[in-house]
């Protein structure tokens, strides 16, 4: 009996070591990013390499904020992500509700067609989408950046599946009581699907905030840049200025990081629920 | 025919049912604008030559495709992309599977590890590329310092044309492990406990249980992750743009990056669309092969 305990503990010990080593690897880039952002300039490009700064400095913050309109970029990201999240949640809920509770043969076919859109990689649509934006004169506008993300196909899928599990009797009862359809949607459905809304909102916000390719293509002026594009273009121009680069990287990551660390459980549960990175 | 029209009319005049169509309208409009139209236009444009988004496209039939298949750089990009994907997919699916099985049981600091492994996933790929490029810096980057302490020779990493694709793959794997792990964890918790209990009663060891119950039942999740990871990694653009811009030379040029350059640096819209169509075709082929394999190996309890 005693020997079994020891063997089991050794096993756990080995696995713990492996997983911890992996965790260190996961964390290493964040560590390096943080250290560099606060390291005095001479210590960044020095040999032998200093892992930890001898003193914390904010010089790179001052310099980065001076060279790059960071607050503008952050605002743009926040604005785009916020609107897209709200819009996606609302319209996905509406569309999902329509598919779930107003069944029809035509509806099923339309749903499958829309669902198939999930399989289409972004690359395929991106150039024609850009052309479309030019034709509609919404290139380099906020609307242009938001366009592909105003409704989420995955959101529609998620909502439909979730709403399917709600007993239809609830809605019929409301109808008998004389409630109008819009009223039912707002006062009965929406409160009931809060978990799905939370999951979709987290997911959509994360995805839109981190989006890169589309905002890169559709914006040409500095004013409309989002933080991801700002970071990428910054690192292109200021190649050797690692301190500033790490600062901008850190700032672009910080908001999501904070949200994530506070809402961990919900976050991870939501991602698992949604299941696809779209 | 008349019956169908009458049926449709009934649907639209019904005071309640017509709301259903109203509700799904946003989805339909969105899909048409953002999916159907671009796909159609894209396909259309791939048969035309159009320069710099101005003027009118000229119909050229399959000339774009022929030129594409004769282009050395295209085939190089394709080889690079395949190499990259074949490195990314196995590791970013197998490692998380192993981790998820470990973390699903009574494991110390389970939640802490789950969070740490998930951190890369929530970070923007641009920030990741920038930080890893700094890690890979030959003179002042941390990685060569670690090698030095281990007594190993330092490397040029992403400036070495033999190492650049594995380097990029490492970044992707690092990025993707947490996400895939979380999905595997969700799959594992979905397996009913009774199966394990029955197996224990029958005298099966823990290892046997993992191989005979957990793994087979995780099969749908595994296939799903294989397919989505393949599709996602095959299109790689962000990392290449931020870290190497296709270099050194053309060593890390990928199809996704090529398409971007063709369209937005060289303004050859037609050829870019042709390449996009080819990419899409490849992805469809890979996906259907994977689905076929899944059909053959499906297991149910």
Coordinates of C-alpha atoms in Angstrom, one line a residue:
Chain A
X1 CA 0.0 0.0 0.0
X2 CA 2.7 2.4 1.0
X3 CA 4.7 1.7 -2.1
X4 CA 1.8 2.5 -4.3
X5 CA 1.4 5.8 -2.6
X6 CA 5.0 6.6 -3.3
X7 CA 4.8 5.6 -7.0
X8 CA 1.7 7.6 -7.4
X9 CA 3.3 10.6 -5.8
X10 CA 6.4 10.2 -8.0
X11 CA 4.2 10.1 -11.1
X12 CA 2.4 13.3 -10.1
X13 CA 5.7 14.8 -9.3
X14 CA 7.1 14.1 -12.8
X15 CA 4.0 15.4 -14.5
X16 CA 4.0 18.4 -12.3
X17 CA 7.5 19.1 -13.3
X18 CA 6.7 18.8 -17.0
X19 CA 3.6 21.0 -16.8
X20 CA 5.5 23.6 -14.8
X21 CA 8.3 23.6 -17.3
X22 CA 5.6 24.1 -20.0
X23 CA 4.0 26.9 -18.0
X24 CA 7.4 28.6 -17.7
X25 CA 7.7 28.5 -21.5
X26 CA 4.2 29.9 -21.8
X27 CA 5.1 32.8 -19.6
X28 CA 8.6 33.5 -20.8
X29 CA 7.7 35.9 -23.6
X30 CA 5.4 37.9 -21.3
X31 CA 8.2 38.1 -18.8
X32 CA 10.6 39.3 -21.4
X33 CA 8.2 41.8 -22.8
X34 CA 7.5 43.2 -19.3
X35 CA 11.2 43.3 -18.3
X36 CA 12.2 45.1 -21.5
X37 CA 9.5 47.7 -21.2
X38 CA 10.8 48.8 -17.9
X39 CA 14.5 48.4 -18.5
X40 CA 16.8 51.4 -18.8
X41 CA 17.9 51.8 -22.4
X42 CA 21.6 50.9 -21.9
X43 CA 20.6 47.6 -20.2
X44 CA 18.4 46.5 -23.2
X45 CA 21.2 46.3 -25.8
X46 CA 24.0 45.0 -23.6
X47 CA 26.1 41.9 -23.2
X48 CA 25.9 39.8 -21.2
X49 CA 22.1 40.0 -21.3
X50 CA 20.4 41.2 -18.2
X51 CA 17.3 39.3 -17.4
X52 CA 16.0 41.7 -14.8
X53 CA 16.4 45.4 -14.9
X54 CA 18.6 46.9 -12.1
X55 CA 16.0 49.7 -11.9
X56 CA 12.6 50.4 -13.2
X57 CA 12.3 53.2 -15.7
X58 CA 9.4 54.8 -17.5
X59 CA 11.5 56.4 -20.2
X60 CA 10.2 54.1 -22.9
X61 CA 6.7 54.9 -21.9
X62 CA 7.3 58.6 -22.3
X63 CA 9.1 58.0 -25.6
X64 CA 6.5 55.7 -27.0
X65 CA 3.6 57.9 -26.1
X66 CA 5.5 60.7 -27.7
X67 CA 6.2 59.0 -31.0
X68 CA 2.9 57.1 -31.4
X69 CA -0.6 58.2 -30.7
X70 CA -1.2 55.3 -28.4
X71 CA -4.4 56.6 -26.8
X72 CA -5.9 57.2 -30.2
X73 CA -5.2 53.7 -31.2
X74 CA -6.5 52.3 -28.0
X75 CA -9.7 54.4 -28.4
X76 CA -10.1 53.1 -32.0
X77 CA -9.7 49.5 -30.9
X78 CA -12.1 50.0 -28.0
X79 CA -14.7 51.8 -30.2
X80 CA -14.6 49.2 -32.9
X81 CA -14.5 46.2 -30.6
X82 CA -17.3 47.7 -28.4
X83 CA -19.7 48.4 -31.3
X84 CA -19.0 45.1 -33.0
X85 CA -19.6 43.2 -29.8
X86 CA -22.9 44.9 -29.0
X87 CA -24.0 44.7 -32.6
X88 CA -23.0 41.0 -32.9
X89 CA -24.7 40.0 -29.7
X90 CA -27.9 41.8 -30.6
X91 CA -28.3 40.7 -34.2
X92 CA -27.0 37.2 -33.5
X93 CA -29.6 36.8 -30.8
X94 CA -32.3 38.1 -33.1
X95 CA -31.3 35.9 -36.0
X96 CA -30.7 32.9 -33.8
X97 CA -34.2 33.4 -32.2
X98 CA -35.7 33.5 -35.6
X99 CA -34.1 30.3 -36.6
X100 CA -34.8 28.5 -33.4
X101 CA -38.4 29.4 -32.6
X102 CA -39.9 30.1 -36.1
X103 CA -39.1 26.8 -37.8
X104 CA -39.7 26.3 -41.5
X105 CA -38.2 24.3 -44.3
X106 CA -36.9 27.4 -46.0
X107 CA -35.5 28.6 -42.7
X108 CA -33.6 25.4 -42.3
X109 CA -32.0 25.7 -45.7
X110 CA -31.1 29.4 -45.1
X111 CA -29.6 28.5 -41.8
X112 CA -27.4 25.8 -43.4
X113 CA -26.2 28.2 -46.0
X114 CA -25.3 30.8 -43.5
X115 CA -23.6 28.2 -41.3
X116 CA -21.4 27.1 -44.3
X117 CA -20.0 30.6 -44.2
X118 CA -18.0 29.5 -41.1
X119 CA -15.9 27.3 -43.4
X120 CA -14.8 30.1 -45.6
X121 CA -11.4 31.4 -44.6
X122 CA -11.0 35.1 -44.2
X123 CA -8.4 35.4 -47.0
X124 CA -10.9 34.5 -49.6
X125 CA -13.2 37.4 -48.8
X126 CA -10.8 40.0 -47.9
X127 CA -9.9 41.5 -51.2
X128 CA -13.4 41.7 -52.6
X129 CA -14.6 43.1 -49.3
X130 CA -12.0 45.8 -49.6
X131 CA -13.2 46.6 -53.1
X132 CA -16.8 46.7 -51.8
X133 CA -15.8 49.2 -49.1
X134 CA -14.1 51.4 -51.7
X135 CA -17.2 51.4 -53.9
X136 CA -19.4 52.3 -50.9
X137 CA -16.9 54.9 -49.8
X138 CA -16.5 53.4 -46.4
X139 CA -12.9 52.5 -46.7
X140 CA -10.8 54.1 -44.0
X141 CA -13.8 54.7 -41.9
X142 CA -14.9 53.2 -38.6
X143 CA -17.9 51.5 -40.4
X144 CA -15.4 50.0 -42.8
X145 CA -13.4 48.5 -40.0
X146 CA -16.5 47.1 -38.3
X147 CA -18.2 45.8 -41.4
X148 CA -17.1 42.1 -41.4
X149 CA -17.7 41.9 -37.7
X150 CA -21.1 43.5 -37.2
X151 CA -22.9 40.1 -37.0
X152 CA -21.3 36.9 -36.1
X153 CA -22.2 33.8 -37.9
X154 CA -20.8 31.7 -35.1
X155 CA -23.0 33.9 -32.8
X156 CA -26.0 33.0 -34.9
X157 CA -25.1 29.3 -34.5
X158 CA -24.5 29.6 -30.8
X159 CA -27.7 31.5 -30.1
X160 CA -29.8 29.2 -32.2
X161 CA -28.5 26.1 -30.4
X162 CA -29.0 27.8 -27.0
X163 CA -32.5 29.1 -27.7
X164 CA -33.6 25.7 -29.0
X165 CA -33.3 24.4 -25.5
X166 CA -35.8 27.0 -24.2
X167 CA -39.3 25.6 -24.0
X168 CA -41.5 27.1 -26.7
X169 CA -44.4 27.1 -24.3
X170 CA -42.9 30.1 -22.6
X171 CA -43.3 32.2 -25.7
X172 CA -46.7 30.8 -26.5
X173 CA -47.9 31.7 -23.1
X174 CA -46.8 35.3 -23.6
X175 CA -48.6 35.4 -26.9
X176 CA -51.8 34.2 -25.4
X177 CA -51.4 37.0 -22.8
X178 CA -51.3 39.4 -25.7
X179 CA -47.7 40.3 -25.8
X180 CA -46.4 41.5 -29.2
X181 CA -43.5 39.8 -30.9
X182 CA -41.0 42.6 -30.3
X183 CA -42.0 42.7 -26.7
X184 CA -41.5 39.0 -26.3
X185 CA -38.0 39.3 -27.8
X186 CA -36.9 42.0 -25.5
X187 CA -38.5 41.2 -22.3
X188 CA -38.6 37.4 -22.3
X189 CA -35.9 36.0 -24.6
X190 CA -33.0 38.3 -23.9
X191 CA -33.0 37.9 -20.2
X192 CA -33.2 34.1 -20.6
X193 CA -30.1 33.8 -22.8
X194 CA -27.7 35.8 -20.6
X195 CA -25.0 33.1 -20.4
X196 CA -24.9 32.8 -24.2
X197 CA -24.8 36.5 -24.5
X198 CA -21.9 36.7 -22.0
X199 CA -20.0 34.0 -23.8
X200 CA -20.5 35.5 -27.2
X201 CA -19.7 39.0 -26.0
X202 CA -16.4 38.0 -24.4
X203 CA -15.4 36.0 -27.4
X204 CA -16.4 38.6 -30.0
X205 CA -14.7 41.4 -28.1
X206 CA -11.5 39.4 -27.8
X207 CA -11.6 38.6 -31.5
X208 CA -12.3 42.1 -32.7
X209 CA -9.8 43.7 -30.4
X210 CA -7.0 41.4 -31.6
X211 CA -8.0 41.5 -35.3
X212 CA -5.2 42.5 -37.6
X213 CA -5.5 41.7 -41.2
X214 CA -8.7 43.4 -42.0
X215 CA -8.1 46.7 -40.1
X216 CA -4.7 46.8 -41.7
X217 CA -6.1 46.6 -45.2
X218 CA -9.1 48.8 -44.8
X219 CA -7.5 51.7 -43.0
X220 CA -5.0 54.0 -44.7
X221 CA -4.9 57.0 -42.4
X222 CA -3.3 57.2 -39.0
X223 CA -6.4 58.5 -37.3
X224 CA -8.3 55.2 -37.9
X225 CA -5.6 52.8 -36.9
X226 CA -6.4 50.3 -34.2
X227 CA -3.8 49.2 -31.7
X228 CA -2.8 46.0 -33.5
X229 CA -2.1 47.8 -36.7
X230 CA -0.4 50.6 -34.8
X231 CA 1.9 48.1 -33.1
X232 CA 2.8 46.3 -36.4
X233 CA 3.6 49.4 -38.3
X234 CA 5.5 50.9 -35.3
X235 CA 7.8 47.9 -35.1
X236 CA 8.4 48.3 -38.8
X237 CA 9.7 51.8 -38.5
X238 CA 11.5 51.8 -35.2
X239 CA 13.3 48.5 -35.7
X240 CA 16.0 48.8 -33.0
X241 CA 13.9 50.5 -30.4
X242 CA 13.0 47.5 -28.4
X243 CA 12.1 49.4 -25.3
X244 CA 9.4 51.4 -27.0
X245 CA 8.2 48.4 -29.0
X246 CA 7.7 46.3 -25.9
X247 CA 5.8 49.2 -24.3
X248 CA 3.4 49.4 -27.2
X249 CA 3.0 45.6 -27.2
X250 CA 2.4 45.6 -23.5
X251 CA -0.2 48.3 -23.8
X252 CA -2.0 46.6 -26.6
X253 CA -2.2 43.4 -24.5
X254 CA -2.9 44.9 -21.1
X255 CA -6.7 45.7 -21.4
X256 CA -7.6 42.2 -22.5
X257 CA -5.2 40.7 -20.0
X258 CA -6.8 42.6 -17.2
X259 CA -10.3 41.6 -18.3
X260 CA -9.2 38.1 -18.7
X261 CA -7.6 37.7 -15.3
X262 CA -10.6 39.1 -13.5
X263 CA -13.2 37.1 -15.5
X264 CA -11.1 34.0 -15.9
X265 CA -13.7 31.4 -15.3
X266 CA -16.4 33.0 -17.5
X267 CA -13.8 33.6 -20.2
X268 CA -12.6 30.1 -20.5
X269 CA -16.0 28.6 -20.1
X270 CA -17.2 30.9 -22.9
X271 CA -14.5 30.0 -25.3
X272 CA -15.1 26.4 -24.7
X273 CA -18.8 27.0 -25.3
X274 CA -18.2 28.8 -28.5
X275 CA -15.4 26.5 -29.7
X276 CA -14.2 28.3 -32.7
X277 CA -11.9 31.2 -33.1
X278 CA -13.9 33.4 -35.4
Chain B
X1 CA -45.7 26.3 -58.5
X2 CA -48.8 28.1 -57.5
X3 CA -48.9 26.0 -54.3
X4 CA -45.4 27.2 -53.4
X5 CA -46.4 30.8 -54.0
X6 CA -49.5 30.4 -51.9
X7 CA -47.4 28.8 -49.2
X8 CA -45.0 31.7 -49.2
X9 CA -47.8 34.2 -49.1
X10 CA -49.3 32.4 -46.1
X11 CA -46.0 32.6 -44.3
X12 CA -45.7 36.3 -44.8
X13 CA -49.2 37.2 -44.0
X14 CA -49.4 35.1 -40.8
X15 CA -49.2 37.7 -38.0
X16 CA -46.8 35.7 -35.9
X17 CA -44.8 33.6 -38.4
X18 CA -43.8 36.6 -40.4
X19 CA -41.8 37.9 -37.5
X20 CA -39.6 34.8 -37.9
X21 CA -38.5 36.0 -41.3
X22 CA -38.1 39.5 -40.0
X23 CA -35.9 38.2 -37.2
X24 CA -33.6 36.3 -39.5
X25 CA -33.3 39.2 -41.9
X26 CA -30.2 40.7 -40.3
X27 CA -28.4 37.4 -40.6
X28 CA -29.4 37.1 -44.3
X29 CA -28.4 40.6 -45.2
X30 CA -25.1 40.3 -43.3
X31 CA -24.3 37.0 -45.0
X32 CA -25.1 38.4 -48.5
X33 CA -22.9 41.4 -48.0
X34 CA -20.0 39.9 -46.2
X35 CA -19.9 36.3 -47.5
X36 CA -21.9 35.7 -50.7
X37 CA -21.0 38.8 -52.5
X38 CA -17.2 38.7 -51.8
X39 CA -17.0 35.0 -52.7
X40 CA -18.8 35.6 -55.9
X41 CA -16.8 38.7 -56.8
X42 CA -13.6 37.0 -55.9
X43 CA -14.3 34.1 -58.1
X44 CA -15.3 36.5 -60.9
X45 CA -12.2 38.6 -60.5
X46 CA -9.9 35.7 -60.6
X47 CA -10.7 35.4 -64.3
X48 CA -9.8 39.0 -65.0
X49 CA -6.8 41.2 -65.0
X50 CA -7.2 44.4 -62.9
X51 CA -4.5 46.7 -62.0
X52 CA -4.4 49.0 -58.9
X53 CA -8.1 49.0 -58.2
X54 CA -8.7 51.6 -60.9
X55 CA -10.1 51.3 -64.4
X56 CA -12.1 48.3 -65.4
X57 CA -11.1 44.6 -65.1
X58 CA -10.2 42.9 -68.3
X59 CA -11.5 39.4 -68.9
X60 CA -8.6 37.0 -69.4
X61 CA -10.1 33.6 -68.8
X62 CA -7.8 31.2 -67.0
X63 CA -4.6 33.1 -67.9
X64 CA -4.1 34.1 -64.2
X65 CA -4.2 30.5 -63.1
X66 CA -1.8 29.4 -65.8
X67 CA 0.7 32.2 -65.0
X68 CA 0.3 31.3 -61.3
X69 CA 1.1 27.7 -61.8
X70 CA 4.2 28.7 -63.9
X71 CA 5.4 31.0 -61.2
X72 CA 8.4 29.6 -59.2
X73 CA 7.7 31.9 -56.3
X74 CA 4.2 30.6 -56.0
X75 CA 5.3 27.0 -55.7
X76 CA 8.0 28.1 -53.2
X77 CA 5.3 29.8 -51.1
X78 CA 3.2 26.7 -51.2
X79 CA 6.1 24.5 -50.1
X80 CA 6.8 26.9 -47.3
X81 CA 3.2 26.9 -46.2
X82 CA 2.9 23.2 -46.3
X83 CA 6.1 22.8 -44.3
X84 CA 4.9 25.3 -41.7
X85 CA 1.5 23.7 -41.4
X86 CA 2.9 20.2 -41.1
X87 CA 5.0 21.4 -38.2
X88 CA 2.2 23.4 -36.5
X89 CA -0.7 21.0 -36.6
X90 CA 0.7 17.8 -34.9
X91 CA 2.3 19.6 -32.0
X92 CA -0.5 22.0 -31.4
X93 CA -3.0 19.2 -31.2
X94 CA -1.0 16.4 -29.4
X95 CA 0.5 18.5 -26.7
X96 CA -2.8 20.1 -25.6
X97 CA -4.4 16.7 -25.6
X98 CA -1.7 15.4 -23.2
X99 CA -2.0 18.5 -21.1
X100 CA -5.8 18.3 -20.9
X101 CA -5.8 14.7 -19.8
X102 CA -3.3 15.6 -17.1
X103 CA -5.2 18.7 -15.9
X104 CA -8.6 17.1 -16.0
X105 CA -7.9 15.0 -12.9
X106 CA -6.9 15.9 -9.4
X107 CA -3.9 17.8 -10.4
X108 CA -2.2 20.4 -8.2
X109 CA -2.8 24.1 -9.1
X110 CA -5.0 23.0 -11.9
X111 CA -6.7 26.4 -12.4
X112 CA -3.5 28.3 -12.2
X113 CA -1.9 26.2 -15.0
X114 CA -5.1 26.5 -17.1
X115 CA -4.9 30.2 -16.9
X116 CA -1.2 30.4 -17.7
X117 CA -1.5 28.1 -20.7
X118 CA -4.4 30.1 -22.0
X119 CA -2.6 33.5 -21.7
X120 CA -1.0 33.4 -25.2
X121 CA -4.4 32.8 -26.8
X122 CA -5.9 36.0 -25.6
X123 CA -2.9 38.0 -26.8
X124 CA -3.0 39.6 -30.2
X125 CA -0.9 37.8 -32.7
X126 CA 0.8 41.0 -33.6
X127 CA 2.1 41.5 -30.1
X128 CA 3.1 37.9 -30.0
X129 CA 5.0 38.3 -33.2
X130 CA 6.8 41.4 -32.0
X131 CA 7.8 39.9 -28.7
X132 CA 9.0 36.6 -30.2
X133 CA 11.0 38.5 -32.8
X134 CA 12.7 40.2 -29.9
X135 CA 13.2 36.8 -28.2
X136 CA 14.8 35.5 -31.4
X137 CA 17.1 38.5 -31.8
X138 CA 20.6 36.9 -32.4
X139 CA 22.7 39.2 -30.3
X140 CA 20.5 40.6 -27.5
X141 CA 17.5 38.2 -27.5
X142 CA 16.8 36.0 -24.6
X143 CA 16.8 32.7 -26.5
X144 CA 20.4 32.8 -27.5
X145 CA 21.2 33.8 -24.0
X146 CA 19.5 30.6 -22.7
X147 CA 21.4 28.6 -25.3
X148 CA 24.6 30.2 -24.1
X149 CA 23.9 29.2 -20.5
X150 CA 23.2 25.6 -21.7
X151 CA 26.5 25.6 -23.6
X152 CA 24.9 25.4 -27.0
X153 CA 25.9 27.5 -30.0
X154 CA 23.7 30.5 -30.6
X155 CA 21.5 30.6 -33.7
X156 CA 20.3 33.2 -36.1
X157 CA 16.7 32.0 -35.7
X158 CA 14.5 33.9 -38.0
X159 CA 17.4 35.3 -39.9
X160 CA 18.5 31.8 -40.8
X161 CA 16.7 30.5 -43.9
X162 CA 16.8 26.9 -42.6
X163 CA 15.4 27.8 -39.2
X164 CA 12.9 30.5 -40.0
X165 CA 9.9 28.3 -40.7
X166 CA 10.4 26.1 -37.6
X167 CA 10.8 29.3 -35.6
X168 CA 7.5 30.6 -36.9
X169 CA 5.9 27.3 -36.2
X170 CA 7.1 27.4 -32.6
X171 CA 5.4 30.7 -32.1
X172 CA 2.2 29.4 -33.5
X173 CA 2.3 26.3 -31.4
X174 CA 3.0 28.4 -28.3
X175 CA 0.0 30.5 -29.3
X176 CA -2.4 27.8 -29.9
X177 CA -1.7 25.3 -27.2
X178 CA -3.9 27.0 -24.6
X179 CA -6.9 27.3 -26.8
X180 CA -6.8 23.7 -28.0
X181 CA -6.2 22.5 -24.5
X182 CA -9.3 24.3 -23.2
X183 CA -11.4 22.7 -25.9
X184 CA -10.0 19.3 -25.0
X185 CA -10.8 19.9 -21.4
X186 CA -14.3 20.8 -22.3
X187 CA -14.6 17.6 -24.2
X188 CA -13.1 15.5 -21.4
X189 CA -15.6 16.9 -18.8
X190 CA -18.3 16.0 -21.2
X191 CA -17.6 12.3 -20.9
X192 CA -20.0 10.7 -18.4
X193 CA -18.4 9.4 -15.2
X194 CA -20.3 6.1 -15.4
X195 CA -18.1 4.9 -18.1
X196 CA -15.0 5.3 -16.0
X197 CA -16.8 3.7 -13.0
X198 CA -17.8 0.7 -15.0
X199 CA -14.3 0.3 -16.3
X200 CA -12.9 0.5 -12.8
X201 CA -15.3 -2.2 -11.6
X202 CA -14.1 -4.3 -14.6
X203 CA -10.6 -3.8 -13.3
X204 CA -9.2 -1.5 -15.9
X205 CA -6.2 0.5 -14.9
X206 CA -6.1 4.3 -15.2
X207 CA -3.9 4.1 -18.3
X208 CA -6.2 1.6 -19.9
X209 CA -9.1 3.8 -19.2
X210 CA -7.4 6.8 -20.8
X211 CA -6.6 4.9 -24.0
X212 CA -9.9 3.0 -24.3
X213 CA -12.4 5.5 -23.1
X214 CA -11.1 9.1 -23.0
X215 CA -9.2 9.1 -26.3
X216 CA -11.8 7.5 -28.5
X217 CA -14.5 9.7 -27.1
X218 CA -12.4 12.7 -27.6
X219 CA -12.2 11.8 -31.3
X220 CA -14.7 14.3 -32.6
X221 CA -13.0 17.1 -30.6
X222 CA -9.7 16.0 -32.0
X223 CA -10.8 16.0 -35.5
X224 CA -12.5 19.4 -35.1
X225 CA -9.3 20.8 -33.7
X226 CA -7.2 19.2 -36.4
X227 CA -9.3 20.7 -39.1
X228 CA -9.6 24.2 -37.6
X229 CA -5.9 24.3 -36.7
X230 CA -5.0 23.2 -40.2
X231 CA -7.2 25.8 -41.8
X232 CA -6.0 28.5 -39.5
X233 CA -2.3 27.8 -39.7
X234 CA -2.4 27.3 -43.5
X235 CA -3.5 30.9 -44.0
X236 CA -0.7 32.3 -41.9
X237 CA -0.1 36.0 -42.7
X238 CA 0.1 38.0 -39.5
X239 CA 3.2 36.3 -38.1
X240 CA 5.0 36.5 -41.4
X241 CA 4.1 40.2 -41.9
X242 CA 5.2 41.1 -38.4
X243 CA 8.3 38.9 -37.9
X244 CA 9.9 38.2 -41.3
X245 CA 8.0 39.8 -44.2
X246 CA 8.7 36.6 -46.1
X247 CA 12.4 36.6 -45.5
X248 CA 15.2 35.9 -45.4
X249 CA 15.1 35.9 -49.1
X250 CA 11.8 34.0 -49.7
X251 CA 12.4 31.4 -47.1
X252 CA 9.3 32.2 -45.0
X253 CA 7.1 33.4 -47.8
X254 CA 3.7 31.8 -47.4
X255 CA 0.6 31.8 -49.6
X256 CA -1.3 34.1 -47.3
X257 CA 1.5 36.6 -47.4
X258 CA 1.9 36.2 -51.1
X259 CA -1.7 37.0 -51.7
X260 CA -1.5 40.1 -49.6
X261 CA 1.6 41.3 -51.4
X262 CA 0.2 40.7 -54.8
X263 CA -2.9 42.6 -54.1
X264 CA -1.7 45.5 -51.9
X265 CA 2.0 45.9 -52.9
X266 CA 1.9 45.0 -56.5
X267 CA -1.7 45.8 -57.1
X268 CA -2.3 42.7 -59.2
X269 CA -5.8 42.1 -58.2
X270 CA -6.6 39.4 -60.7
X271 CA -3.7 37.1 -60.0
X272 CA -4.1 37.7 -56.2
X273 CA -7.7 36.5 -56.5
X274 CA -6.6 33.5 -58.6
X275 CA -4.2 32.5 -55.8
X276 CA -6.9 33.0 -53.3
X277 CA -9.2 30.6 -55.2
X278 CA -6.4 28.1 -55.3
X279 CA -5.8 28.5 -51.6
X280 CA -9.5 28.0 -50.9
X281 CA -9.5 24.9 -53.1
X282 CA -6.5 23.4 -51.2
X283 CA -8.2 24.1 -47.9
X284 CA -11.4 22.5 -49.1
X285 CA -9.5 19.4 -50.2
X286 CA -7.6 19.1 -47.0
X287 CA -10.8 19.5 -45.0
X288 CA -12.7 16.9 -46.9
X289 CA -9.8 14.4 -46.6
X290 CA -9.8 14.9 -42.9
X291 CA -13.6 14.5 -42.7
X292 CA -13.4 11.3 -44.7
X293 CA -10.8 9.9 -42.3
X294 CA -13.1 10.9 -39.4
X295 CA -16.0 9.1 -40.9
X296 CA -14.0 5.9 -41.2
X297 CA -12.7 6.0 -37.7
X298 CA -15.7 7.2 -35.8
X299 CA -16.4 5.5 -32.5
X300 CA -19.5 5.6 -30.4
X301 CA -20.5 4.1 -27.1

